[in-house]
Coordinates of C-alpha atoms in Angstrom, one line a residue:
Chain A
X1 CA -13.4 3.4 21.4
X2 CA -17.2 3.9 21.8
X3 CA -18.8 7.2 20.6
X4 CA -19.7 7.9 24.3
X5 CA -16.0 7.7 25.2
X6 CA -15.1 10.0 22.3
X7 CA -17.9 12.5 23.3
X8 CA -16.4 12.3 26.8
X9 CA -13.0 13.2 25.6
X10 CA -14.3 16.2 23.6
X11 CA -16.1 17.5 26.7
X12 CA -13.1 16.9 28.9
X13 CA -10.6 18.6 26.6
X14 CA -13.1 21.1 25.3
X15 CA -11.8 20.4 21.9
X16 CA -13.0 18.8 18.6
X17 CA -9.6 19.0 17.1
X18 CA -8.0 16.1 15.1
X19 CA -4.4 16.7 14.2
X20 CA -3.6 15.4 10.7
X21 CA -0.1 13.9 10.7
X22 CA 0.7 14.6 7.0
X23 CA 4.4 14.6 8.0
X24 CA 6.5 15.9 5.1
X25 CA 10.3 15.8 5.6
X26 CA 10.7 18.7 3.1
X27 CA 8.9 20.9 5.6
X28 CA 10.8 19.8 8.7
X29 CA 12.2 22.6 10.9
X30 CA 16.0 23.0 11.1
X31 CA 17.6 20.1 13.0
X32 CA 14.8 17.6 12.7
X33 CA 15.5 14.7 10.3
X34 CA 13.4 11.8 11.5
X35 CA 9.7 11.3 10.8
X36 CA 8.9 9.6 14.1
X37 CA 10.9 12.2 16.1
X38 CA 8.9 15.0 14.4
X39 CA 5.6 13.2 15.1
X40 CA 6.6 12.5 18.7
X41 CA 7.4 16.2 19.4
X42 CA 4.1 17.3 17.7
X43 CA 2.1 14.7 19.7
X44 CA 3.6 15.5 23.0
X45 CA 2.9 19.2 22.5
X46 CA -0.6 18.9 21.1
X47 CA -2.2 16.0 22.9
X48 CA -3.7 18.1 25.7
X49 CA -5.5 20.2 23.0
X50 CA -6.9 17.5 20.6
X51 CA -8.9 14.3 20.7
X52 CA -7.7 12.5 17.6
X53 CA -4.7 12.0 15.4
X54 CA -4.9 11.2 11.7
X55 CA -1.8 10.0 9.9
X56 CA -2.2 10.4 6.2
X57 CA -0.8 7.1 4.8
X58 CA 0.6 8.7 1.5
X59 CA 3.1 10.6 3.6
X60 CA 4.5 7.3 5.0
X61 CA 4.1 5.0 2.1
X62 CA 6.2 7.3 -0.1
X63 CA 9.2 6.5 2.0
X64 CA 8.8 2.8 1.6
X65 CA 9.5 0.4 4.5
X66 CA 11.2 3.2 6.5
X67 CA 8.1 5.3 6.2
X68 CA 5.9 2.4 7.3
X69 CA 8.1 1.7 10.3
X70 CA 7.7 5.4 11.3
X71 CA 4.0 5.0 11.0
X72 CA 3.9 1.9 13.2
X73 CA 6.1 3.6 15.8
X74 CA 3.8 6.7 15.7
X75 CA 0.6 4.7 16.3
X76 CA 2.3 2.7 19.0
X77 CA 3.6 5.8 20.7
X78 CA 0.1 7.4 20.8
X79 CA -1.5 4.1 22.1
X80 CA 1.1 3.8 24.8
X81 CA 1.4 7.4 26.0
X82 CA -2.0 8.9 25.1
X83 CA -4.5 6.0 25.2
X84 CA -7.4 8.4 25.3
X85 CA -6.7 9.5 21.7
X86 CA -8.8 8.3 18.7
X87 CA -6.5 7.3 15.9
X88 CA -7.6 7.5 12.2
X89 CA -5.9 6.0 9.3
X90 CA -6.4 8.4 6.4
X91 CA -6.0 5.9 3.7
X92 CA -9.1 6.5 1.4
X93 CA -9.2 2.8 0.6
X94 CA -12.2 1.4 -1.4
X95 CA -12.3 -1.9 -3.3
X96 CA -14.4 -5.0 -3.8
X97 CA -15.5 -7.2 -0.9
X98 CA -12.7 -9.7 -0.6
X99 CA -10.1 -6.9 -1.0
X100 CA -11.9 -4.6 1.5
X101 CA -11.8 -7.5 4.0
X102 CA -8.0 -7.5 3.7
X103 CA -7.8 -3.7 4.2
X104 CA -10.0 -4.0 7.3
X105 CA -7.6 -6.6 8.6
X106 CA -4.7 -4.4 7.8
X107 CA -5.9 -1.3 9.7
X108 CA -7.8 -3.0 12.6
X109 CA -5.6 -6.1 13.2
X110 CA -2.1 -5.8 11.7
X111 CA -2.1 -2.1 12.7
X112 CA -4.0 -0.6 15.6
X113 CA -6.2 2.1 14.2
X114 CA -9.7 3.1 15.5
X115 CA -11.0 4.2 12.1
X116 CA -10.1 4.2 8.4
X117 CA -11.2 6.7 5.7
X118 CA -12.9 5.0 2.7
X119 CA -13.7 6.2 -0.8
X120 CA -17.2 4.9 -1.7
X121 CA -17.1 4.8 -5.5
X122 CA -17.4 1.0 -5.7
X123 CA -20.4 0.9 -3.4
X124 CA -21.5 -0.5 -0.1
X125 CA -19.5 -3.7 -0.5
X126 CA -16.3 -1.7 -0.1
X127 CA -17.4 -0.8 3.5
X128 CA -19.2 -3.8 5.0
X129 CA -16.0 -5.7 6.1
X130 CA -15.0 -2.6 8.2
X131 CA -18.3 -2.6 10.0
X132 CA -17.8 -6.1 11.5
X133 CA -15.2 -4.8 14.1
X134 CA -16.7 -3.6 17.4
X135 CA -15.8 -0.1 18.5
X136 CA -14.0 0.6 15.2
X137 CA -15.3 2.9 12.4
X138 CA -15.5 3.3 8.7
X139 CA -15.2 7.0 7.8
X140 CA -16.7 7.3 4.4
X141 CA -15.9 10.3 2.2
X142 CA -19.2 12.0 1.4
X143 CA -18.5 15.6 0.4
X144 CA -14.8 16.4 0.3
X145 CA -13.0 19.7 0.8
X146 CA -10.8 19.8 -2.3
X147 CA -11.1 21.9 -5.5
X148 CA -12.3 19.1 -7.7
X149 CA -14.9 17.7 -5.2
X150 CA -17.7 19.0 -7.4
X151 CA -16.6 17.0 -10.4
X152 CA -18.6 14.0 -9.4
X153 CA -20.1 14.4 -5.9
X154 CA -23.1 16.3 -7.1
X155 CA -24.3 13.8 -9.7
X156 CA -28.0 13.0 -9.1
X157 CA -29.7 9.8 -8.2
X158 CA -33.4 9.8 -7.3
X159 CA -33.2 13.6 -7.4
X160 CA -30.5 13.7 -4.6
X161 CA -26.9 14.7 -4.9
X162 CA -24.4 11.8 -4.9
X163 CA -22.9 12.7 -1.5
X164 CA -26.3 12.4 0.1
X165 CA -27.1 9.1 -1.8
X166 CA -23.8 7.8 -0.5
X167 CA -24.5 8.8 3.1
X168 CA -28.1 7.4 3.1
X169 CA -26.9 4.1 1.6
X170 CA -24.2 3.8 4.2
X171 CA -26.6 4.7 7.0
X172 CA -28.8 1.9 6.0
X173 CA -26.1 -0.7 6.5
X174 CA -24.4 0.8 9.6
X175 CA -25.0 2.6 12.9
X176 CA -23.3 5.7 14.4
X177 CA -21.3 3.2 16.4
X178 CA -19.4 2.0 13.4
X179 CA -19.8 4.8 10.7
X180 CA -18.6 8.4 10.4
X181 CA -18.5 10.6 7.3
X182 CA -16.0 13.0 5.8
X183 CA -17.7 16.3 5.1
X184 CA -15.4 19.2 4.0
X185 CA -15.2 22.4 5.9
X186 CA -14.9 24.4 2.7
X187 CA -18.6 23.5 2.2
X188 CA -19.8 25.0 5.5
X189 CA -23.1 26.1 4.0
X190 CA -23.8 22.4 3.2
X191 CA -23.1 21.2 6.7
X192 CA -26.4 22.3 8.3
X193 CA -28.3 20.8 5.4
X194 CA -26.4 17.5 5.8
X195 CA -27.0 17.5 9.5
X196 CA -30.7 17.4 8.9
X197 CA -30.7 14.0 7.2
X198 CA -27.7 12.7 9.3
X199 CA -28.2 13.9 12.9
X200 CA -26.3 11.2 14.8
X201 CA -23.1 10.3 13.0
X202 CA -19.7 11.9 13.7
X203 CA -18.4 14.0 10.8
X204 CA -14.7 14.2 10.2
X205 CA -14.2 17.7 8.8
X206 CA -11.0 18.4 6.8
X207 CA -10.3 21.7 5.0
X208 CA -9.8 23.9 8.1
X209 CA -6.6 26.0 8.0
X210 CA -4.5 25.6 4.9
X211 CA -7.5 24.7 2.7
X212 CA -9.4 27.8 3.8
X213 CA -12.3 26.5 6.0
X214 CA -13.3 28.1 9.4
X215 CA -13.6 25.9 12.5
X216 CA -16.1 28.3 14.0
X217 CA -18.4 28.1 11.0
X218 CA -18.1 24.3 11.0
X219 CA -19.1 24.1 14.6
X220 CA -22.0 26.5 14.1
X221 CA -23.4 24.6 11.1
X222 CA -22.3 21.0 11.7
X223 CA -22.5 20.2 15.4
X224 CA -25.3 18.0 16.7
X225 CA -26.6 18.0 20.3
X226 CA -23.6 16.2 21.6
X227 CA -21.0 17.7 19.3
X228 CA -20.4 15.0 16.7
X229 CA -17.5 16.6 15.0
X230 CA -13.8 15.9 14.5
X231 CA -12.3 19.0 12.9
X232 CA -9.0 18.2 11.2
X233 CA -6.1 20.5 10.8
X234 CA -2.8 19.2 9.3
X235 CA -0.4 21.7 7.8
X236 CA -1.7 24.6 9.9
X237 CA -0.6 22.7 13.1
X238 CA 2.4 20.8 11.9
X239 CA 4.1 23.7 10.2
X240 CA 3.0 26.5 12.5
X241 CA 6.7 27.4 12.8
X242 CA 9.7 26.2 10.8
X243 CA 12.1 27.1 13.7
X244 CA 13.1 25.3 16.9
X245 CA 9.9 26.4 18.5
X246 CA 7.8 24.3 16.1
X247 CA 6.3 22.1 18.8
X248 CA 5.3 25.0 21.0
X249 CA 3.9 26.8 17.9
X250 CA 1.9 23.7 17.0
X251 CA 0.5 23.6 20.6
X252 CA -0.6 27.2 20.3
X253 CA -2.4 26.6 17.0
X254 CA -3.9 23.4 18.4
X255 CA -5.3 25.2 21.4
X256 CA -6.9 27.9 19.3
X257 CA -8.4 25.5 16.6
X258 CA -11.8 23.9 17.2
X259 CA -11.7 24.8 20.9
X260 CA -15.0 24.9 22.6
X261 CA -15.0 27.9 24.9
Chain B
X1 CA 6.4 1.5 -21.1
X2 CA 4.7 3.2 -24.1
X3 CA 1.3 1.9 -25.4
X4 CA 3.0 0.8 -28.6
X5 CA 5.4 -1.4 -26.6
X6 CA 2.4 -2.8 -24.7
X7 CA 0.5 -3.4 -28.0
X8 CA 3.6 -5.1 -29.3
X9 CA 3.8 -7.5 -26.4
X10 CA 0.1 -8.4 -26.8
X11 CA 0.7 -9.2 -30.4
X12 CA 3.9 -11.1 -29.7
X13 CA 2.4 -13.2 -26.9
X14 CA -1.1 -13.4 -28.5
X15 CA -2.4 -12.6 -25.0
X16 CA -4.3 -9.8 -23.3
X17 CA -3.9 -11.5 -19.9
X18 CA -3.0 -9.6 -16.7
X19 CA -2.4 -11.9 -13.8
X20 CA -3.7 -10.4 -10.6
X21 CA -1.3 -11.2 -7.7
X22 CA -4.0 -11.3 -4.9
X23 CA -1.7 -13.6 -3.0
X24 CA -3.5 -15.1 0.0
X25 CA -1.5 -17.3 2.3
X26 CA -4.7 -19.0 3.4
X27 CA -5.0 -20.5 0.0
X28 CA -1.4 -21.6 -0.5
X29 CA -0.8 -25.1 -1.8
X30 CA 0.7 -27.7 0.6
X31 CA 4.4 -27.0 1.3
X32 CA 4.4 -23.3 0.3
X33 CA 4.7 -20.8 3.1
X34 CA 6.3 -17.6 1.7
X35 CA 4.4 -14.9 -0.3
X36 CA 7.4 -14.2 -2.5
X37 CA 8.2 -17.9 -3.2
X38 CA 4.5 -18.4 -4.3
X39 CA 4.6 -15.3 -6.5
X40 CA 7.9 -16.3 -8.1
X41 CA 6.6 -19.8 -9.0
X42 CA 3.4 -18.2 -10.5
X43 CA 5.4 -15.6 -12.4
X44 CA 7.9 -18.1 -13.8
X45 CA 5.1 -20.4 -14.9
X46 CA 2.7 -17.7 -16.4
X47 CA 5.0 -15.0 -17.9
X48 CA 5.0 -16.6 -21.4
X49 CA 1.2 -16.4 -21.4
X50 CA 0.5 -12.9 -20.0
X51 CA 1.6 -9.3 -20.6
X52 CA 1.0 -7.8 -17.2
X53 CA 1.0 -8.5 -13.5
X54 CA -1.2 -6.7 -11.0
X55 CA -0.3 -7.1 -7.3
X56 CA -3.3 -6.2 -5.2
X57 CA -1.9 -4.0 -2.4
X58 CA -4.4 -5.1 0.3
X59 CA -3.0 -8.6 0.2
X60 CA 0.5 -7.3 1.0
X61 CA -0.3 -4.5 3.4
X62 CA -2.3 -6.8 5.6
X63 CA 1.0 -8.6 6.5
X64 CA 2.6 -5.4 7.6
X65 CA 6.3 -4.7 6.9
X66 CA 6.8 -8.4 5.9
X67 CA 4.1 -8.1 3.3
X68 CA 5.5 -4.9 1.9
X69 CA 8.9 -6.5 1.7
X70 CA 7.4 -9.4 -0.3
X71 CA 5.7 -6.9 -2.6
X72 CA 9.0 -5.1 -3.2
X73 CA 10.8 -8.4 -3.9
X74 CA 8.0 -9.4 -6.3
X75 CA 8.2 -6.2 -8.4
X76 CA 11.9 -6.3 -8.4
X77 CA 11.8 -10.0 -9.6
X78 CA 9.5 -9.2 -12.5
X79 CA 11.6 -6.2 -13.5
X80 CA 14.8 -8.2 -13.5
X81 CA 13.6 -11.4 -15.1
X82 CA 10.7 -10.3 -17.3
X83 CA 11.4 -6.7 -18.2
X84 CA 8.7 -6.9 -20.9
X85 CA 5.9 -7.2 -18.4
X86 CA 3.7 -4.2 -17.5
X87 CA 3.3 -3.9 -13.7
X88 CA 0.2 -2.5 -12.2
X89 CA -0.2 -1.5 -8.5
X90 CA -3.9 -2.3 -7.7
X91 CA -4.1 0.3 -4.9
X92 CA -7.4 2.2 -5.6
X93 CA -5.9 5.3 -4.2
X94 CA -7.7 8.7 -4.5
X95 CA -7.1 11.8 -2.4
X96 CA -6.7 15.6 -2.7
X97 CA -3.9 17.0 -4.8
X98 CA -1.1 17.3 -2.4
X99 CA -1.7 13.8 -1.1
X100 CA -2.2 12.3 -4.6
X101 CA 1.3 13.8 -5.4
X102 CA 2.8 11.7 -2.6
X103 CA 1.0 8.5 -3.8
X104 CA 2.3 9.1 -7.3
X105 CA 5.8 9.4 -5.8
X106 CA 5.2 6.2 -3.8
X107 CA 4.3 4.0 -6.8
X108 CA 6.4 5.6 -9.6
X109 CA 9.5 6.6 -7.7
X110 CA 9.8 4.7 -4.3
X111 CA 8.4 1.6 -6.0
X112 CA 8.8 0.7 -9.7
X113 CA 5.3 0.3 -11.0
X114 CA 4.1 1.2 -14.5
X115 CA 0.6 2.1 -13.5
X116 CA -1.7 2.6 -10.5
X117 CA -5.5 2.1 -10.1
X118 CA -7.3 5.2 -8.8
X119 CA -10.7 5.7 -7.3
X120 CA -12.2 8.9 -8.8
X121 CA -14.7 10.0 -6.2
X122 CA -12.7 13.1 -5.2
X123 CA -12.4 14.4 -8.7
X124 CA -9.8 15.2 -11.3
X125 CA -7.3 16.6 -8.8
X126 CA -6.8 13.1 -7.4
X127 CA -5.4 12.0 -10.8
X128 CA -3.4 14.9 -12.2
X129 CA -0.1 14.2 -10.3
X130 CA 0.0 10.7 -11.7
X131 CA -0.2 12.1 -15.3
X132 CA 3.1 14.0 -14.9
X133 CA 5.2 10.9 -15.2
X134 CA 6.3 9.9 -18.8
X135 CA 5.3 6.3 -19.8
X136 CA 3.4 5.8 -16.6
X137 CA -0.4 5.4 -16.3
X138 CA -3.3 6.3 -14.0
X139 CA -5.9 3.6 -14.3
X140 CA -9.1 5.2 -13.2
X141 CA -12.0 3.0 -11.9
X142 CA -15.0 3.8 -14.2
X143 CA -17.4 0.9 -14.0
X144 CA -16.3 -1.8 -11.6
X145 CA -17.2 -5.5 -11.6
X146 CA -18.4 -6.0 -8.1
X147 CA -21.9 -6.6 -6.8
X148 CA -22.4 -3.1 -5.4
X149 CA -20.9 -1.2 -8.4
X150 CA -24.4 0.0 -9.3
X151 CA -24.9 1.7 -5.9
X152 CA -23.3 5.0 -7.2
X153 CA -21.8 4.5 -10.6
X154 CA -25.0 5.1 -12.5
X155 CA -25.9 8.4 -10.8
X156 CA -26.7 11.0 -13.5
X157 CA -24.9 14.2 -14.5
X158 CA -25.9 16.1 -17.6
X159 CA -28.0 13.1 -18.5
X160 CA -25.0 10.7 -18.5
X161 CA -24.2 7.9 -16.1
X162 CA -21.4 8.7 -13.6
X163 CA -19.0 6.2 -15.0
X164 CA -19.2 8.0 -18.4
X165 CA -18.9 11.4 -16.8
X166 CA -15.8 10.2 -15.0
X167 CA -14.2 8.9 -18.2
X168 CA -15.0 12.0 -20.2
X169 CA -13.6 14.3 -17.5
X170 CA -10.4 12.2 -17.2
X171 CA -10.1 12.1 -21.0
X172 CA -10.1 15.9 -21.1
X173 CA -7.1 16.1 -18.8
X174 CA -5.1 13.1 -20.2
X175 CA -4.1 11.1 -23.3
X176 CA -4.1 7.4 -24.0
X177 CA -0.4 7.5 -23.2
X178 CA -1.0 8.2 -19.5
X179 CA -4.6 7.1 -18.8
X180 CA -6.4 3.8 -18.8
X181 CA -9.8 2.8 -17.3
X182 CA -11.1 0.0 -15.2
X183 CA -14.2 -1.4 -16.9
X184 CA -15.7 -4.6 -15.3
X185 CA -16.1 -7.8 -17.4
X186 CA -19.4 -8.5 -15.6
X187 CA -20.8 -5.6 -17.5
X188 CA -19.8 -7.0 -21.0
X189 CA -23.0 -5.5 -22.6
X190 CA -21.7 -2.1 -21.5
X191 CA -18.3 -2.5 -23.1
X192 CA -19.3 -1.9 -26.7
X193 CA -21.2 1.2 -25.6
X194 CA -18.2 2.5 -23.7
X195 CA -15.8 1.8 -26.6
X196 CA -17.9 4.3 -28.7
X197 CA -17.0 7.3 -26.6
X198 CA -13.6 6.0 -25.5
X199 CA -12.0 4.4 -28.6
X200 CA -8.3 4.8 -27.8
X201 CA -7.6 4.1 -24.2
X202 CA -6.6 0.8 -22.7
X203 CA -9.2 -0.8 -20.5
X204 CA -8.2 -2.9 -17.5
X205 CA -11.0 -5.5 -17.2
X206 CA -11.4 -7.3 -13.9
X207 CA -14.2 -9.8 -13.2
X208 CA -13.2 -12.6 -15.5
X209 CA -13.1 -16.0 -13.8
X210 CA -14.0 -16.1 -10.1
X211 CA -16.3 -13.1 -10.6
X212 CA -18.1 -14.6 -13.5
X213 CA -17.2 -12.6 -16.6
X214 CA -16.2 -14.2 -19.9
X215 CA -12.9 -13.1 -21.6
X216 CA -14.3 -14.0 -25.0
X217 CA -17.2 -11.6 -24.6
X218 CA -14.9 -8.9 -23.2
X219 CA -12.7 -9.2 -26.3
X220 CA -15.8 -9.3 -28.6
X221 CA -17.3 -6.2 -27.1
X222 CA -14.4 -4.2 -25.7
X223 CA -11.4 -4.5 -28.1
X224 CA -10.5 -1.5 -30.3
X225 CA -8.6 -1.8 -33.6
X226 CA -5.3 -2.5 -31.8
X227 CA -6.7 -4.5 -29.0
X228 CA -6.6 -2.1 -26.1
X229 CA -7.5 -4.5 -23.4
X230 CA -5.8 -5.9 -20.3
X231 CA -8.0 -8.7 -19.0
X232 CA -7.3 -9.6 -15.4
X233 CA -7.7 -12.9 -13.8
X234 CA -6.5 -13.4 -10.2
X235 CA -8.0 -16.2 -8.2
X236 CA -8.7 -18.3 -11.3
X237 CA -5.0 -18.4 -12.2
X238 CA -3.4 -18.4 -8.7
X239 CA -5.5 -21.1 -7.2
X240 CA -6.1 -23.3 -10.3
X241 CA -4.7 -26.1 -8.2
X242 CA -4.1 -26.5 -4.5
X243 CA -1.6 -29.3 -5.0
X244 CA 2.1 -29.4 -5.8
X245 CA 1.2 -28.8 -9.5
X246 CA -0.2 -25.3 -8.7
X247 CA 2.3 -23.5 -11.0
X248 CA 1.7 -25.8 -14.0
X249 CA -2.1 -25.5 -13.4
X250 CA -1.7 -21.7 -13.3
X251 CA 0.2 -21.8 -16.6
X252 CA -2.6 -23.9 -18.2
X253 CA -5.3 -21.5 -17.1
X254 CA -3.2 -18.5 -18.1
X255 CA -2.7 -19.9 -21.6
X256 CA -6.4 -20.4 -22.0
X257 CA -7.5 -17.0 -20.7
X258 CA -7.7 -14.0 -22.9
X259 CA -5.6 -15.8 -25.5
X260 CA -5.9 -14.4 -29.1
X261 CA -6.0 -17.4 -31.4

């Protein structure tokens, strides 16, 4: 998908919402037992109100081959029924060049994702193989939303904090047509500052909802002229209700999160 | 496995070698077509000369469910036939706490690994769930062996380079009984320096062989009183020969790499 197509979807649906499919069988509503069945119900209910889905790989890998089969079915279902959706593999991969090449193949050829999240610790080489695919995206973690994000992401290099050094290095080797960044919503005050040195790339913004960030603040501080944000909510949407009405409840939360009216 | 058991194996076999199972079907010798069959031949030939195996997850994930099935079979084969071996999942995972918990479950419960490599960019929270398993290990990437490792790993915090900050933070929350570190062999000059502030933890040392590092130098600079090293070679062992004698050739390279006589 091109960024223009993604911008088009955001304008059409008046939504910057990405629904995180962190599907946890321990939180299933009464009567639901299957990962794919749960995802399908959530997707059917929320697709009118979001522009992206983001399965979190840990939640599938932990069920072994059965989990991976549910992941494949989920991606295939979205591609077939909602081809306008942008699909992100939240995998936080990051390894040396020859291994990164195999991960790029995994997510862009073996599986059918539009984008993959990448942890940048091992440097630019961990990202370059992902950039060789047209209309696909590396989404590099810059400033994350979790409680220990400040452990290392503010180390200094050339007088700049590491998250900025990471983004500037990645911007050197990429374009906004193949690179996005993870910037956490729990750091909304940082978003405006980050927009100044990175005006054109999409930001994937986790941390809204269960983690405490506000979508309104994220849009106020982080949007660029065209929008340029994918605001993720996972637990807040998926587990909006633990009863039979879970899909309707998910749709209601989706409609009211990162909506642009 | 306890570290004492691992030290015992190193002394018994007079080897610090970890064989990296970066199994690439494009490099298979004539006549071999199956990932598990190749791994089995390599394992049977090299097990007397090494103390650990390290499947690189990218090389299995890129073949989808079939690849993951080959990985499961490989781990199961090592457990059954060579129960003295230490098995590392080279997965470089690293995510927020509730996701890290699912990854720990994946590798220590769903699968049967002794240790998992972890990328520390998102902070201590990415590691803590792995530390809750007895006789299992988080292996945190500190200083890697690849060409772009210097992009970010030397940023400064409190006057110290990031790799040291990472290690000291991780040492605060762990013990040598649940934490190891990745320290690249291509930085052998750094190893002695790192041993000073981290005397007791095992180091997993990649970069020997195809990446240019020397096992002898690694042992000279990086060993502690008991040893404390797992020296990895992947391509150098697996593809020592592309002919029918590939397993014997792998055994010869294994015997001469990181051997302690």
